[in-house]
């Protein structure tokens, strides 16, 4: 923008100034009265500029800032797409891009409206100048002081001025706009890195609470139909239920990656929506789709915590029982994994996801792992890993293996989007209801 200002604007400016000056001299040369008549328009142009410049300056500056914000939101979301995905922050990021784009659009519309009104003022000056030349010319022709040809020549010369003068006026705008860009470049270092949480509210505890949560993906069929759920700080609640009961949906809602169509989710009394950017510090979901991102193993871990040291990364791997295999990789934690690198087994990928959870160290953890898919022995290891990764955290776990429910503090049985049973494993087994059936089927395999 600044380079453009120098390379385009300067030659344009010089040629426009020359054209205006020469045309004025030519008009004065035809007849000084006709020249003066045309000059009447000049103060009007000046007035238009005086009206425009003070208004456009701040708007250009705001436009640059808004466009910068938009790019920033877009770029950071794209660069961090992996983290965004793994931590279910798509909605938050999309909303931010949406907001930034909306703002840039509104300001751009405002700038254009202003410019249109400015151009209108320029047209008014042209109209008045041409009219005065014609009226004065008419009087002079009547008085036999000039010929019709001379008047016509003056009017045509004046008409030729429209473009260069318009160019001059436009150039002032460009210069100002470039100035705004320059100010923006200088100001880049001052951009705050993160948005403050919308409300600034800090959760009073690590309690996870869902109140009257309902959800429909398509706007008609409700797959979650009024769930109230409370996970007390540091305790573990297991969600069980048959396929399609809505477990994954509830987990996604609890972690803030899906916004329910009704009801509210809060942590320590603060609704997730009000947590803003600090949401990820409060709650992290380990979902069924575990990704191993191409790159060194340690970078994969740092997605959860960019400033993690090697020691912290190793400790996290140790917690989930993955340090053993990680250490014997070709380059240890620097080994390239994922696409084009060393391929990890499904269980290893799952452990990596759990290690990320440990590094992120949120107060609330939501697990919806694909433990059932892993081999039997591996599944047991993963259960131990999940247990270790969530120890001390408020945990909502979708129990694909009922042993996960058996070790939970409380179990919720979900059917068709509703809680049909609730209690401890022992209570529910003793009650002989839906859970007891599931348990008998599970343990009798
Ligand atoms: N993204 C989606 N769009 C539309 N419908 C969906 C979507 N995700 C899930 N559903 C539907 O919502 C219902 C609940 O699905 P959900 O995945 O929450 O069940 P689940 O209990 O996790 O099942 P599973 O045990 O198979 O994982 C199902 O009928 C499913 O088809
Ligand atoms: Mg599911």
GROMACS .gro file of C-alpha atoms and ligand atoms in nm:
model
  477
    1UNK     CA    1   0.000   0.000   0.000
    2UNK     CA    2   0.281   0.235   0.083
    3UNK     CA    3   0.486   0.120  -0.216
    4UNK     CA    4   0.179   0.164  -0.433
    5UNK     CA    5   0.135   0.514  -0.298
    6UNK     CA    6   0.484   0.611  -0.404
    7UNK     CA    7   0.491   0.438  -0.742
    8UNK     CA    8   0.136   0.524  -0.858
    9UNK     CA    9   0.049   0.837  -0.680
   10UNK     CA   10   0.350   1.056  -0.750
   11UNK     CA   11   0.342   1.035  -1.133
   12UNK     CA   12  -0.037   1.068  -1.132
   13UNK     CA   13  -0.012   1.368  -0.908
   14UNK     CA   14   0.246   1.540  -1.127
   15UNK     CA   15   0.058   1.483  -1.450
   16UNK     CA   16  -0.273   1.589  -1.297
   17UNK     CA   17  -0.127   1.910  -1.156
   18UNK     CA   18   0.033   1.990  -1.492
   19UNK     CA   19  -0.289   1.924  -1.682
   20UNK     CA   20  -0.493   2.143  -1.451
   21UNK     CA   21  -0.240   2.426  -1.463
   22UNK     CA   22  -0.209   2.415  -1.845
   23UNK     CA   23  -0.584   2.400  -1.896
   24UNK     CA   24  -0.637   2.698  -1.664
   25UNK     CA   25  -0.373   2.894  -1.854
   26UNK     CA   26  -0.535   2.799  -2.185
   27UNK     CA   27  -0.875   2.912  -2.058
   28UNK     CA   28  -0.735   3.240  -1.934
   29UNK     CA   29  -0.565   3.273  -2.273
   30UNK     CA   30  -0.896   3.242  -2.457
   31UNK     CA   31  -1.052   3.511  -2.243
   32UNK     CA   32  -0.966   3.610  -1.887
   33UNK     CA   33  -1.334   3.636  -1.792
   34UNK     CA   34  -1.403   3.283  -1.911
   35UNK     CA   35  -1.096   3.165  -1.720
   36UNK     CA   36  -1.220   3.331  -1.402
   37UNK     CA   37  -1.565   3.179  -1.452
   38UNK     CA   38  -1.408   2.834  -1.456
   39UNK     CA   39  -1.197   2.915  -1.151
   40UNK     CA   40  -1.521   2.960  -0.952
   41UNK     CA   41  -1.525   2.583  -0.921
   42UNK     CA   42  -1.187   2.566  -0.748
   43UNK     CA   43  -1.303   2.679  -0.401
   44UNK     CA   44  -1.579   2.421  -0.424
   45UNK     CA   45  -1.326   2.146  -0.485
   46UNK     CA   46  -1.125   2.276  -0.193
   47UNK     CA   47  -1.436   2.268   0.026
   48UNK     CA   48  -1.510   1.911  -0.081
   49UNK     CA   49  -1.158   1.810   0.022
   50UNK     CA   50  -1.188   1.995   0.349
   51UNK     CA   51  -1.506   1.803   0.415
   52UNK     CA   52  -1.364   1.469   0.307
   53UNK     CA   53  -1.014   1.445   0.450
   54UNK     CA   54  -1.089   1.480   0.822
   55UNK     CA   55  -1.363   1.221   0.786
   56UNK     CA   56  -1.180   0.970   0.569
   57UNK     CA   57  -0.855   0.969   0.769
   58UNK     CA   58  -0.992   0.799   1.079
   59UNK     CA   59  -1.206   0.572   0.862
   60UNK     CA   60  -0.906   0.456   0.660
   61UNK     CA   61  -0.718   0.393   0.982
   62UNK     CA   62  -1.011   0.193   1.122
   63UNK     CA   63  -1.038   0.004   0.793
   64UNK     CA   64  -0.672  -0.098   0.806
   65UNK     CA   65  -0.706  -0.211   1.165
   66UNK     CA   66  -1.020  -0.409   1.089
   67UNK     CA   67  -0.863  -0.572   0.783
   68UNK     CA   68  -0.556  -0.653   0.988
   69UNK     CA   69  -0.771  -0.808   1.257
   70UNK     CA   70  -0.954  -1.012   0.999
   71UNK     CA   71  -0.630  -1.147   0.849
   72UNK     CA   72  -0.496  -1.215   1.192
   73UNK     CA   73  -0.804  -1.410   1.296
   74UNK     CA   74  -0.795  -1.607   0.971
   75UNK     CA   75  -0.422  -1.680   0.975
   76UNK     CA   76  -0.405  -1.779   1.338
   77UNK     CA   77  -0.701  -2.012   1.297
   78UNK     CA   78  -0.546  -2.169   0.989
   79UNK     CA   79  -0.203  -2.209   1.138
   80UNK     CA   80  -0.356  -2.344   1.454
   81UNK     CA   81  -0.621  -2.549   1.273
   82UNK     CA   82  -0.487  -2.864   1.431
   83UNK     CA   83  -0.513  -2.729   1.781
   84UNK     CA   84  -0.846  -2.573   1.701
   85UNK     CA   85  -0.973  -2.909   1.590
   86UNK     CA   86  -0.822  -3.118   1.862
   87UNK     CA   87  -0.960  -2.888   2.124
   88UNK     CA   88  -1.296  -2.838   1.961
   89UNK     CA   89  -1.254  -2.464   1.925
   90UNK     CA   90  -1.384  -2.434   1.568
   91UNK     CA   91  -1.695  -2.246   1.677
   92UNK     CA   92  -1.499  -1.997   1.881
   93UNK     CA   93  -1.256  -1.933   1.598
   94UNK     CA   94  -1.524  -1.914   1.331
   95UNK     CA   95  -1.715  -1.668   1.544
   96UNK     CA   96  -1.402  -1.458   1.580
   97UNK     CA   97  -1.337  -1.462   1.202
   98UNK     CA   98  -1.703  -1.383   1.147
   99UNK     CA   99  -1.691  -1.090   1.382
  100UNK     CA  100  -1.368  -0.955   1.236
  101UNK     CA  101  -1.494  -0.995   0.878
  102UNK     CA  102  -1.824  -0.833   0.965
  103UNK     CA  103  -1.645  -0.537   1.113
  104UNK     CA  104  -1.411  -0.501   0.815
  105UNK     CA  105  -1.709  -0.522   0.581
  106UNK     CA  106  -1.908  -0.259   0.771
  107UNK     CA  107  -1.617  -0.021   0.776
  108UNK     CA  108  -1.542  -0.080   0.406
  109UNK     CA  109  -1.906   0.001   0.328
  110UNK     CA  110  -1.873   0.315   0.536
  111UNK     CA  111  -1.555   0.417   0.354
  112UNK     CA  112  -1.725   0.365   0.021
  113UNK     CA  113  -2.032   0.564   0.124
  114UNK     CA  114  -1.809   0.847   0.235
  115UNK     CA  115  -1.616   0.835  -0.090
  116UNK     CA  116  -1.939   0.841  -0.291
  117UNK     CA  117  -2.055   1.151  -0.109
  118UNK     CA  118  -1.716   1.307  -0.167
  119UNK     CA  119  -1.740   1.228  -0.539
  120UNK     CA  120  -2.088   1.388  -0.530
  121UNK     CA  121  -1.938   1.708  -0.397
  122UNK     CA  122  -1.680   1.698  -0.676
  123UNK     CA  123  -1.957   1.659  -0.934
  124UNK     CA  124  -2.137   1.956  -0.785
  125UNK     CA  125  -1.824   2.169  -0.831
  126UNK     CA  126  -1.801   2.053  -1.195
  127UNK     CA  127  -2.164   2.139  -1.254
  128UNK     CA  128  -2.135   2.485  -1.102
  129UNK     CA  129  -1.809   2.562  -1.288
  130UNK     CA  130  -1.950   2.454  -1.624
  131UNK     CA  131  -2.275   2.646  -1.566
  132UNK     CA  132  -2.091   2.964  -1.475
  133UNK     CA  133  -1.873   2.936  -1.788
  134UNK     CA  134  -2.180   2.889  -2.006
  135UNK     CA  135  -2.370   3.178  -1.844
  136UNK     CA  136  -2.071   3.412  -1.858
  137UNK     CA  137  -1.996   3.294  -2.213
  138UNK     CA  138  -2.356   3.363  -2.314
  139UNK     CA  139  -2.332   3.718  -2.175
  140UNK     CA  140  -1.997   3.778  -2.343
  141UNK     CA  141  -2.118   3.645  -2.678
  142UNK     CA  142  -2.425   3.871  -2.653
  143UNK     CA  143  -2.198   4.165  -2.583
  144UNK     CA  144  -1.983   4.061  -2.882
  145UNK     CA  145  -1.677   4.031  -2.659
  146UNK     CA  146  -1.604   3.665  -2.743
  147UNK     CA  147  -1.715   3.430  -3.015
  148UNK     CA  148  -1.933   3.125  -2.971
  149UNK     CA  149  -1.629   2.917  -3.068
  150UNK     CA  150  -1.419   3.063  -2.789
  151UNK     CA  151  -1.689   2.998  -2.530
  152UNK     CA  152  -1.726   2.642  -2.653
  153UNK     CA  153  -1.348   2.592  -2.638
  154UNK     CA  154  -1.340   2.720  -2.278
  155UNK     CA  155  -1.629   2.492  -2.180
  156UNK     CA  156  -1.458   2.193  -2.343
  157UNK     CA  157  -1.127   2.276  -2.175
  158UNK     CA  158  -1.306   2.297  -1.842
  159UNK     CA  159  -1.472   1.965  -1.911
  160UNK     CA  160  -1.127   1.817  -1.978
  161UNK     CA  161  -1.035   1.918  -1.623
  162UNK     CA  162  -1.287   1.682  -1.466
  163UNK     CA  163  -1.062   1.379  -1.488
  164UNK     CA  164  -0.735   1.529  -1.364
  165UNK     CA  165  -0.910   1.711  -1.081
  166UNK     CA  166  -1.094   1.395  -0.985
  167UNK     CA  167  -0.759   1.219  -0.994
  168UNK     CA  168  -0.606   1.484  -0.769
  169UNK     CA  169  -0.886   1.456  -0.518
  170UNK     CA  170  -0.867   1.078  -0.527
  171UNK     CA  171  -0.492   1.100  -0.478
  172UNK     CA  172  -0.536   1.288  -0.154
  173UNK     CA  173  -0.746   0.998  -0.035
  174UNK     CA  174  -0.477   0.748  -0.145
  175UNK     CA  175  -0.207   0.939   0.035
  176UNK     CA  176  -0.413   0.943   0.345
  177UNK     CA  177  -0.488   0.575   0.311
  178UNK     CA  178  -0.116   0.497   0.269
  179UNK     CA  179  -0.052   0.704   0.578
  180UNK     CA  180  -0.300   0.485   0.761
  181UNK     CA  181  -0.112   0.176   0.638
  182UNK     CA  182   0.213   0.315   0.762
  183UNK     CA  183   0.065   0.394   1.100
  184UNK     CA  184  -0.067   0.040   1.104
  185UNK     CA  185   0.276  -0.109   1.029
  186UNK     CA  186   0.431   0.086   1.308
  187UNK     CA  187   0.148  -0.009   1.536
  188UNK     CA  188   0.170  -0.383   1.469
  189UNK     CA  189   0.371  -0.448   1.782
  190UNK     CA  190   0.093  -0.302   1.992
  191UNK     CA  191  -0.174  -0.553   1.895
  192UNK     CA  192  -0.289  -0.739   2.204
  193UNK     CA  193  -0.211  -1.108   2.157
  194UNK     CA  194  -0.532  -1.254   2.290
  195UNK     CA  195  -0.880  -1.127   2.345
  196UNK     CA  196  -0.977  -1.096   2.705
  197UNK     CA  197  -1.258  -1.327   2.811
  198UNK     CA  198  -1.586  -1.158   2.722
  199UNK     CA  199  -1.703  -1.132   3.080
  200UNK     CA  200  -1.373  -1.168   3.261
  201UNK     CA  201  -1.551  -1.409   3.490
  202UNK     CA  202  -1.337  -1.678   3.650
  203UNK     CA  203  -1.495  -2.011   3.744
  204UNK     CA  204  -1.542  -2.038   4.120
  205UNK     CA  205  -1.472  -2.409   4.111
  206UNK     CA  206  -1.411  -2.699   3.875
  207UNK     CA  207  -1.773  -2.806   3.880
  208UNK     CA  208  -1.919  -2.895   3.541
  209UNK     CA  209  -2.287  -2.838   3.503
  210UNK     CA  210  -2.534  -2.893   3.222
  211UNK     CA  211  -2.877  -2.743   3.272
  212UNK     CA  212  -3.177  -2.824   3.056
  213UNK     CA  213  -2.957  -2.906   2.760
  214UNK     CA  214  -3.134  -2.998   2.439
  215UNK     CA  215  -2.988  -3.042   2.098
  216UNK     CA  216  -3.093  -3.097   1.742
  217UNK     CA  217  -2.846  -3.110   1.453
  218UNK     CA  218  -3.103  -3.056   1.181
  219UNK     CA  219  -3.349  -2.826   1.356
  220UNK     CA  220  -3.624  -3.087   1.371
  221UNK     CA  221  -3.514  -3.415   1.535
  222UNK     CA  222  -3.390  -3.367   1.889
  223UNK     CA  223  -3.108  -3.607   1.978
  224UNK     CA  224  -3.055  -3.464   2.327
  225UNK     CA  225  -3.379  -3.398   2.506
  226UNK     CA  226  -3.337  -3.213   2.831
  227UNK     CA  227  -3.027  -3.318   3.020
  228UNK     CA  228  -2.937  -3.194   3.365
  229UNK     CA  229  -2.602  -3.311   3.483
  230UNK     CA  230  -2.362  -3.211   3.750
  231UNK     CA  231  -2.006  -3.332   3.788
  232UNK     CA  232  -1.866  -3.222   4.119
  233UNK     CA  233  -1.510  -3.093   4.125
  234UNK     CA  234  -1.254  -3.367   4.088
  235UNK     CA  235  -1.507  -3.645   4.042
  236UNK     CA  236  -1.576  -3.870   3.748
  237UNK     CA  237  -1.911  -3.926   3.586
  238UNK     CA  238  -1.956  -4.193   3.321
  239UNK     CA  239  -2.208  -4.174   3.040
  240UNK     CA  240  -2.331  -4.505   2.908
  241UNK     CA  241  -2.598  -4.592   2.656
  242UNK     CA  242  -2.652  -4.770   2.330
  243UNK     CA  243  -2.534  -4.646   1.994
  244UNK     CA  244  -2.705  -4.326   1.891
  245UNK     CA  245  -2.822  -4.248   2.245
  246UNK     CA  246  -2.652  -3.909   2.222
  247UNK     CA  247  -2.338  -3.967   2.429
  248UNK     CA  248  -2.096  -3.808   2.185
  249UNK     CA  249  -2.331  -3.515   2.140
  250UNK     CA  250  -2.354  -3.456   2.515
  251UNK     CA  251  -1.974  -3.483   2.544
  252UNK     CA  252  -1.924  -3.230   2.264
  253UNK     CA  253  -2.173  -2.994   2.427
  254UNK     CA  254  -2.009  -3.032   2.767
  255UNK     CA  255  -1.673  -2.936   2.618
  256UNK     CA  256  -1.809  -2.636   2.434
  257UNK     CA  257  -1.737  -2.772   2.088
  258UNK     CA  258  -2.106  -2.793   2.008
  259UNK     CA  259  -2.343  -2.520   2.118
  260UNK     CA  260  -2.670  -2.676   2.234
  261UNK     CA  261  -2.994  -2.554   2.082
  262UNK     CA  262  -3.124  -2.497   2.433
  263UNK     CA  263  -2.993  -2.501   2.786
  264UNK     CA  264  -2.662  -2.405   2.933
  265UNK     CA  265  -2.324  -2.549   3.020
  266UNK     CA  266  -2.119  -2.388   3.291
  267UNK     CA  267  -1.795  -2.446   3.475
  268UNK     CA  268  -1.778  -2.319   3.831
  269UNK     CA  269  -2.087  -2.111   3.766
  270UNK     CA  270  -1.956  -1.941   3.452
  271UNK     CA  271  -2.133  -2.028   3.125
  272UNK     CA  272  -1.890  -2.163   2.864
  273UNK     CA  273  -1.987  -1.884   2.626
  274UNK     CA  274  -1.853  -1.629   2.872
  275UNK     CA  275  -1.520  -1.800   2.906
  276UNK     CA  276  -1.412  -1.689   2.560
  277UNK     CA  277  -1.048  -1.761   2.491
  278UNK     CA  278  -0.993  -1.911   2.835
  279UNK     CA  279  -1.235  -2.193   2.751
  280UNK     CA  280  -0.950  -2.421   2.650
  281UNK     CA  281  -0.780  -2.368   2.984
  282UNK     CA  282  -1.094  -2.489   3.155
  283UNK     CA  283  -1.212  -2.781   2.949
  284UNK     CA  284  -1.053  -3.014   2.697
  285UNK     CA  285  -1.213  -3.300   2.508
  286UNK     CA  286  -1.035  -3.610   2.388
  287UNK     CA  287  -1.267  -3.718   2.113
  288UNK     CA  288  -1.321  -4.033   1.915
  289UNK     CA  289  -1.124  -3.901   1.623
  290UNK     CA  290  -0.766  -3.882   1.736
  291UNK     CA  291  -0.526  -3.714   1.499
  292UNK     CA  292  -0.154  -3.757   1.485
  293UNK     CA  293  -0.021  -3.449   1.315
  294UNK     CA  294   0.273  -3.472   1.080
  295UNK     CA  295   0.586  -3.344   1.247
  296UNK     CA  296   0.811  -3.419   1.540
  297UNK     CA  297   0.639  -3.602   1.823
  298UNK     CA  298   0.715  -3.324   2.068
  299UNK     CA  299   0.544  -3.066   1.847
  300UNK     CA  300   0.237  -3.282   1.848
  301UNK     CA  301   0.236  -3.260   2.226
  302UNK     CA  302   0.300  -2.887   2.220
  303UNK     CA  303  -0.026  -2.832   2.036
  304UNK     CA  304  -0.181  -2.850   2.377
  305UNK     CA  305   0.075  -2.626   2.535
  306UNK     CA  306   0.312  -2.440   2.304
  307UNK     CA  307   0.562  -2.351   2.576
  308UNK     CA  308   0.596  -2.703   2.718
  309UNK     CA  309   0.955  -2.801   2.795
  310UNK     CA  310   1.100  -3.137   2.698
  311UNK     CA  311   1.081  -3.242   3.063
  312UNK     CA  312   0.713  -3.153   3.082
  313UNK     CA  313   0.644  -3.339   2.758
  314UNK     CA  314   0.830  -3.644   2.889
  315UNK     CA  315   0.642  -3.628   3.219
  316UNK     CA  316   0.312  -3.617   3.031
  317UNK     CA  317   0.412  -3.918   2.822
  318UNK     CA  318   0.516  -4.096   3.136
  319UNK     CA  319   0.178  -4.027   3.299
  320UNK     CA  320  -0.002  -4.200   3.014
  321UNK     CA  321   0.251  -4.483   2.995
  322UNK     CA  322   0.386  -4.377   2.658
  323UNK     CA  323   0.738  -4.280   2.750
  324UNK     CA  324   0.857  -4.636   2.705
  325UNK     CA  325   0.780  -4.654   2.334
  326UNK     CA  326   0.848  -4.287   2.269
  327UNK     CA  327   1.201  -4.314   2.402
  328UNK     CA  328   1.292  -4.603   2.176
  329UNK     CA  329   1.180  -4.422   1.861
  330UNK     CA  330   1.463  -4.344   1.622
  331UNK     CA  331   1.504  -3.982   1.732
  332UNK     CA  332   1.315  -4.003   2.059
  333UNK     CA  333   1.072  -3.714   2.099
  334UNK     CA  334   1.208  -3.549   1.786
  335UNK     CA  335   1.098  -3.839   1.567
  336UNK     CA  336   0.876  -3.734   1.281
  337UNK     CA  337   0.538  -3.897   1.327
  338UNK     CA  338   0.215  -3.895   1.132
  339UNK     CA  339   0.194  -3.858   0.754
  340UNK     CA  340   0.528  -3.926   0.591
  341UNK     CA  341   0.687  -4.013   0.923
  342UNK     CA  342   0.679  -4.295   1.171
  343UNK     CA  343   0.328  -4.440   1.187
  344UNK     CA  344   0.187  -4.475   1.535
  345UNK     CA  345  -0.058  -4.747   1.628
  346UNK     CA  346  -0.414  -4.650   1.715
  347UNK     CA  347  -0.340  -4.706   2.083
  348UNK     CA  348  -0.025  -4.492   2.067
  349UNK     CA  349  -0.217  -4.215   1.896
  350UNK     CA  350  -0.474  -4.234   2.171
  351UNK     CA  351  -0.203  -4.214   2.435
  352UNK     CA  352  -0.063  -3.909   2.262
  353UNK     CA  353  -0.404  -3.744   2.281
  354UNK     CA  354  -0.417  -3.822   2.653
  355UNK     CA  355  -0.065  -3.683   2.701
  356UNK     CA  356  -0.182  -3.361   2.534
  357UNK     CA  357  -0.463  -3.350   2.785
  358UNK     CA  358  -0.212  -3.381   3.068
  359UNK     CA  359  -0.006  -3.097   2.922
  360UNK     CA  360  -0.308  -2.875   2.868
  361UNK     CA  361  -0.396  -2.942   3.231
  362UNK     CA  362  -0.758  -2.825   3.222
  363UNK     CA  363  -0.982  -2.833   3.528
  364UNK     CA  364  -1.242  -3.029   3.336
  365UNK     CA  365  -1.175  -3.321   3.103
  366UNK     CA  366  -1.424  -3.479   2.868
  367UNK     CA  367  -1.334  -3.818   2.724
  368UNK     CA  368  -1.510  -3.981   2.436
  369UNK     CA  369  -1.241  -4.219   2.327
  370UNK     CA  370  -1.260  -4.505   2.089
  371UNK     CA  371  -1.136  -4.751   2.347
  372UNK     CA  372  -1.367  -5.022   2.226
  373UNK     CA  373  -1.187  -5.032   1.893
  374UNK     CA  374  -0.848  -5.104   2.040
  375UNK     CA  375  -0.734  -5.460   2.102
  376UNK     CA  376  -0.832  -5.604   2.436
  377UNK     CA  377  -0.495  -5.581   2.607
  378UNK     CA  378  -0.430  -5.236   2.459
  379UNK     CA  379  -0.773  -5.123   2.569
  380UNK     CA  380  -0.688  -5.206   2.927
  381UNK     CA  381  -0.367  -5.002   2.901
  382UNK     CA  382  -0.559  -4.712   2.759
  383UNK     CA  383  -0.806  -4.725   3.042
  384UNK     CA  384  -0.521  -4.698   3.287
  385UNK     CA  385  -0.377  -4.410   3.082
  386UNK     CA  386  -0.709  -4.228   3.073
  387UNK     CA  387  -0.749  -4.280   3.443
  388UNK     CA  388  -0.404  -4.132   3.508
  389UNK     CA  389  -0.455  -3.841   3.270
  390UNK     CA  390  -0.779  -3.739   3.434
  391UNK     CA  391  -0.687  -3.802   3.796
  392UNK     CA  392  -0.790  -3.506   4.010
  393UNK     CA  393  -0.984  -3.346   3.725
  394UNK     CA  394  -1.355  -3.309   3.693
  395UNK     CA  395  -1.418  -3.575   3.432
  396UNK     CA  396  -1.707  -3.665   3.209
  397UNK     CA  397  -1.626  -3.990   3.036
  398UNK     CA  398  -1.822  -4.165   2.767
  399UNK     CA  399  -1.777  -4.522   2.878
  400UNK     CA  400  -1.743  -4.744   2.576
  401UNK     CA  401  -1.621  -5.018   2.806
  402UNK     CA  402  -1.837  -5.064   3.110
  403UNK     CA  403  -1.531  -5.117   3.331
  404UNK     CA  404  -1.488  -4.740   3.286
  405UNK     CA  405  -1.834  -4.693   3.433
  406UNK     CA  406  -1.763  -4.934   3.717
  407UNK     CA  407  -1.473  -4.719   3.837
  408UNK     CA  408  -1.658  -4.388   3.800
  409UNK     CA  409  -1.809  -4.202   4.094
  410UNK     CA  410  -2.144  -4.190   3.924
  411UNK     CA  411  -2.303  -4.337   3.614
  412UNK     CA  412  -2.566  -4.184   3.389
  413UNK     CA  413  -2.752  -4.405   3.147
  414UNK     CA  414  -2.860  -4.225   2.836
  415UNK     CA  415  -3.130  -4.350   2.603
  416UNK     CA  416  -3.273  -4.153   2.313
  417UNK     CA  417  -3.122  -3.832   2.440
  418UNK     CA  418  -3.255  -3.864   2.792
  419UNK     CA  419  -3.111  -3.979   3.122
  420UNK     CA  420  -3.302  -4.292   3.213
  421UNK     CA  421  -3.095  -4.403   3.511
  422UNK     CA  422  -2.847  -4.244   3.744
  423UNK     CA  423  -2.644  -4.366   4.038
  424UNK     CA  424  -2.327  -4.549   4.135
  425UNK     CA  425  -2.234  -4.865   3.952
  426UNK     CA  426  -2.331  -5.077   4.252
  427UNK     CA  427  -2.663  -4.903   4.299
  428UNK     CA  428  -2.753  -4.942   3.935
  429UNK     CA  429  -2.653  -5.307   3.923
  430UNK     CA  430  -2.861  -5.371   4.234
  431UNK     CA  431  -3.157  -5.182   4.086
  432UNK     CA  432  -3.177  -5.437   3.805
  433UNK     CA  433  -3.272  -5.185   3.538
  434UNK     CA  434  -3.124  -5.088   3.202
  435UNK     CA  435  -2.770  -5.054   3.336
  436UNK     CA  436  -2.787  -5.393   3.506
  437UNK     CA  437  -2.885  -5.544   3.170
  438UNK     CA  438  -2.595  -5.373   2.995
  439UNK     CA  439  -2.358  -5.481   3.270
  440UNK     CA  440  -2.468  -5.843   3.258
  441UNK     CA  441  -2.429  -5.846   2.881
  442UNK     CA  442  -2.087  -5.678   2.906
  443UNK     CA  443  -1.937  -5.887   3.184
  444UNK     CA  444  -2.081  -6.209   3.049
  445UNK     CA  445  -1.916  -6.178   2.709
  446LIG     N1  446  -2.312  -3.414   1.314
  446LIG     C1  447  -2.433  -3.472   1.319
  446LIG     N2  448  -2.530  -3.430   1.235
  446LIG     C2  449  -2.652  -3.487   1.240
  446LIG     N3  450  -2.687  -3.584   1.322
  446LIG     C3  451  -2.594  -3.631   1.406
  446LIG     C4  452  -2.463  -3.578   1.409
  446LIG     N4  453  -2.392  -3.642   1.504
  446LIG     C5  454  -2.477  -3.732   1.557
  446LIG     N5  455  -2.598  -3.725   1.500
  446LIG     C6  456  -2.714  -3.805   1.536
  446LIG     O1  457  -2.744  -3.778   1.671
  446LIG     C7  458  -2.780  -3.896   1.739
  446LIG     C8  459  -2.690  -3.913   1.858
  446LIG     O2  460  -2.559  -3.936   1.812
  446LIG     P1  461  -2.433  -3.949   1.907
  446LIG     O3  462  -2.313  -3.959   1.821
  446LIG     O4  463  -2.438  -3.840   2.007
  446LIG     O5  464  -2.463  -4.086   1.977
  446LIG     P2  465  -2.365  -4.178   2.063
  446LIG     O6  466  -2.441  -4.213   2.185
  446LIG     O7  467  -2.234  -4.112   2.080
  446LIG     O8  468  -2.347  -4.303   1.971
  446LIG     P3  469  -2.221  -4.405   1.961
  446LIG     O9  470  -2.230  -4.496   2.078
  446LIG    O10  471  -2.245  -4.475   1.833
  446LIG    O11  472  -2.097  -4.322   1.960
  446LIG     C9  473  -2.769  -4.008   1.639
  446LIG    O12  474  -2.900  -4.036   1.591
  446LIG    C10  475  -2.685  -3.953   1.528
  446LIG    O13  476  -2.725  -4.006   1.404
  447LIG    MG1  477  -2.039  -4.160   2.020
   0.00000   0.00000   0.00000
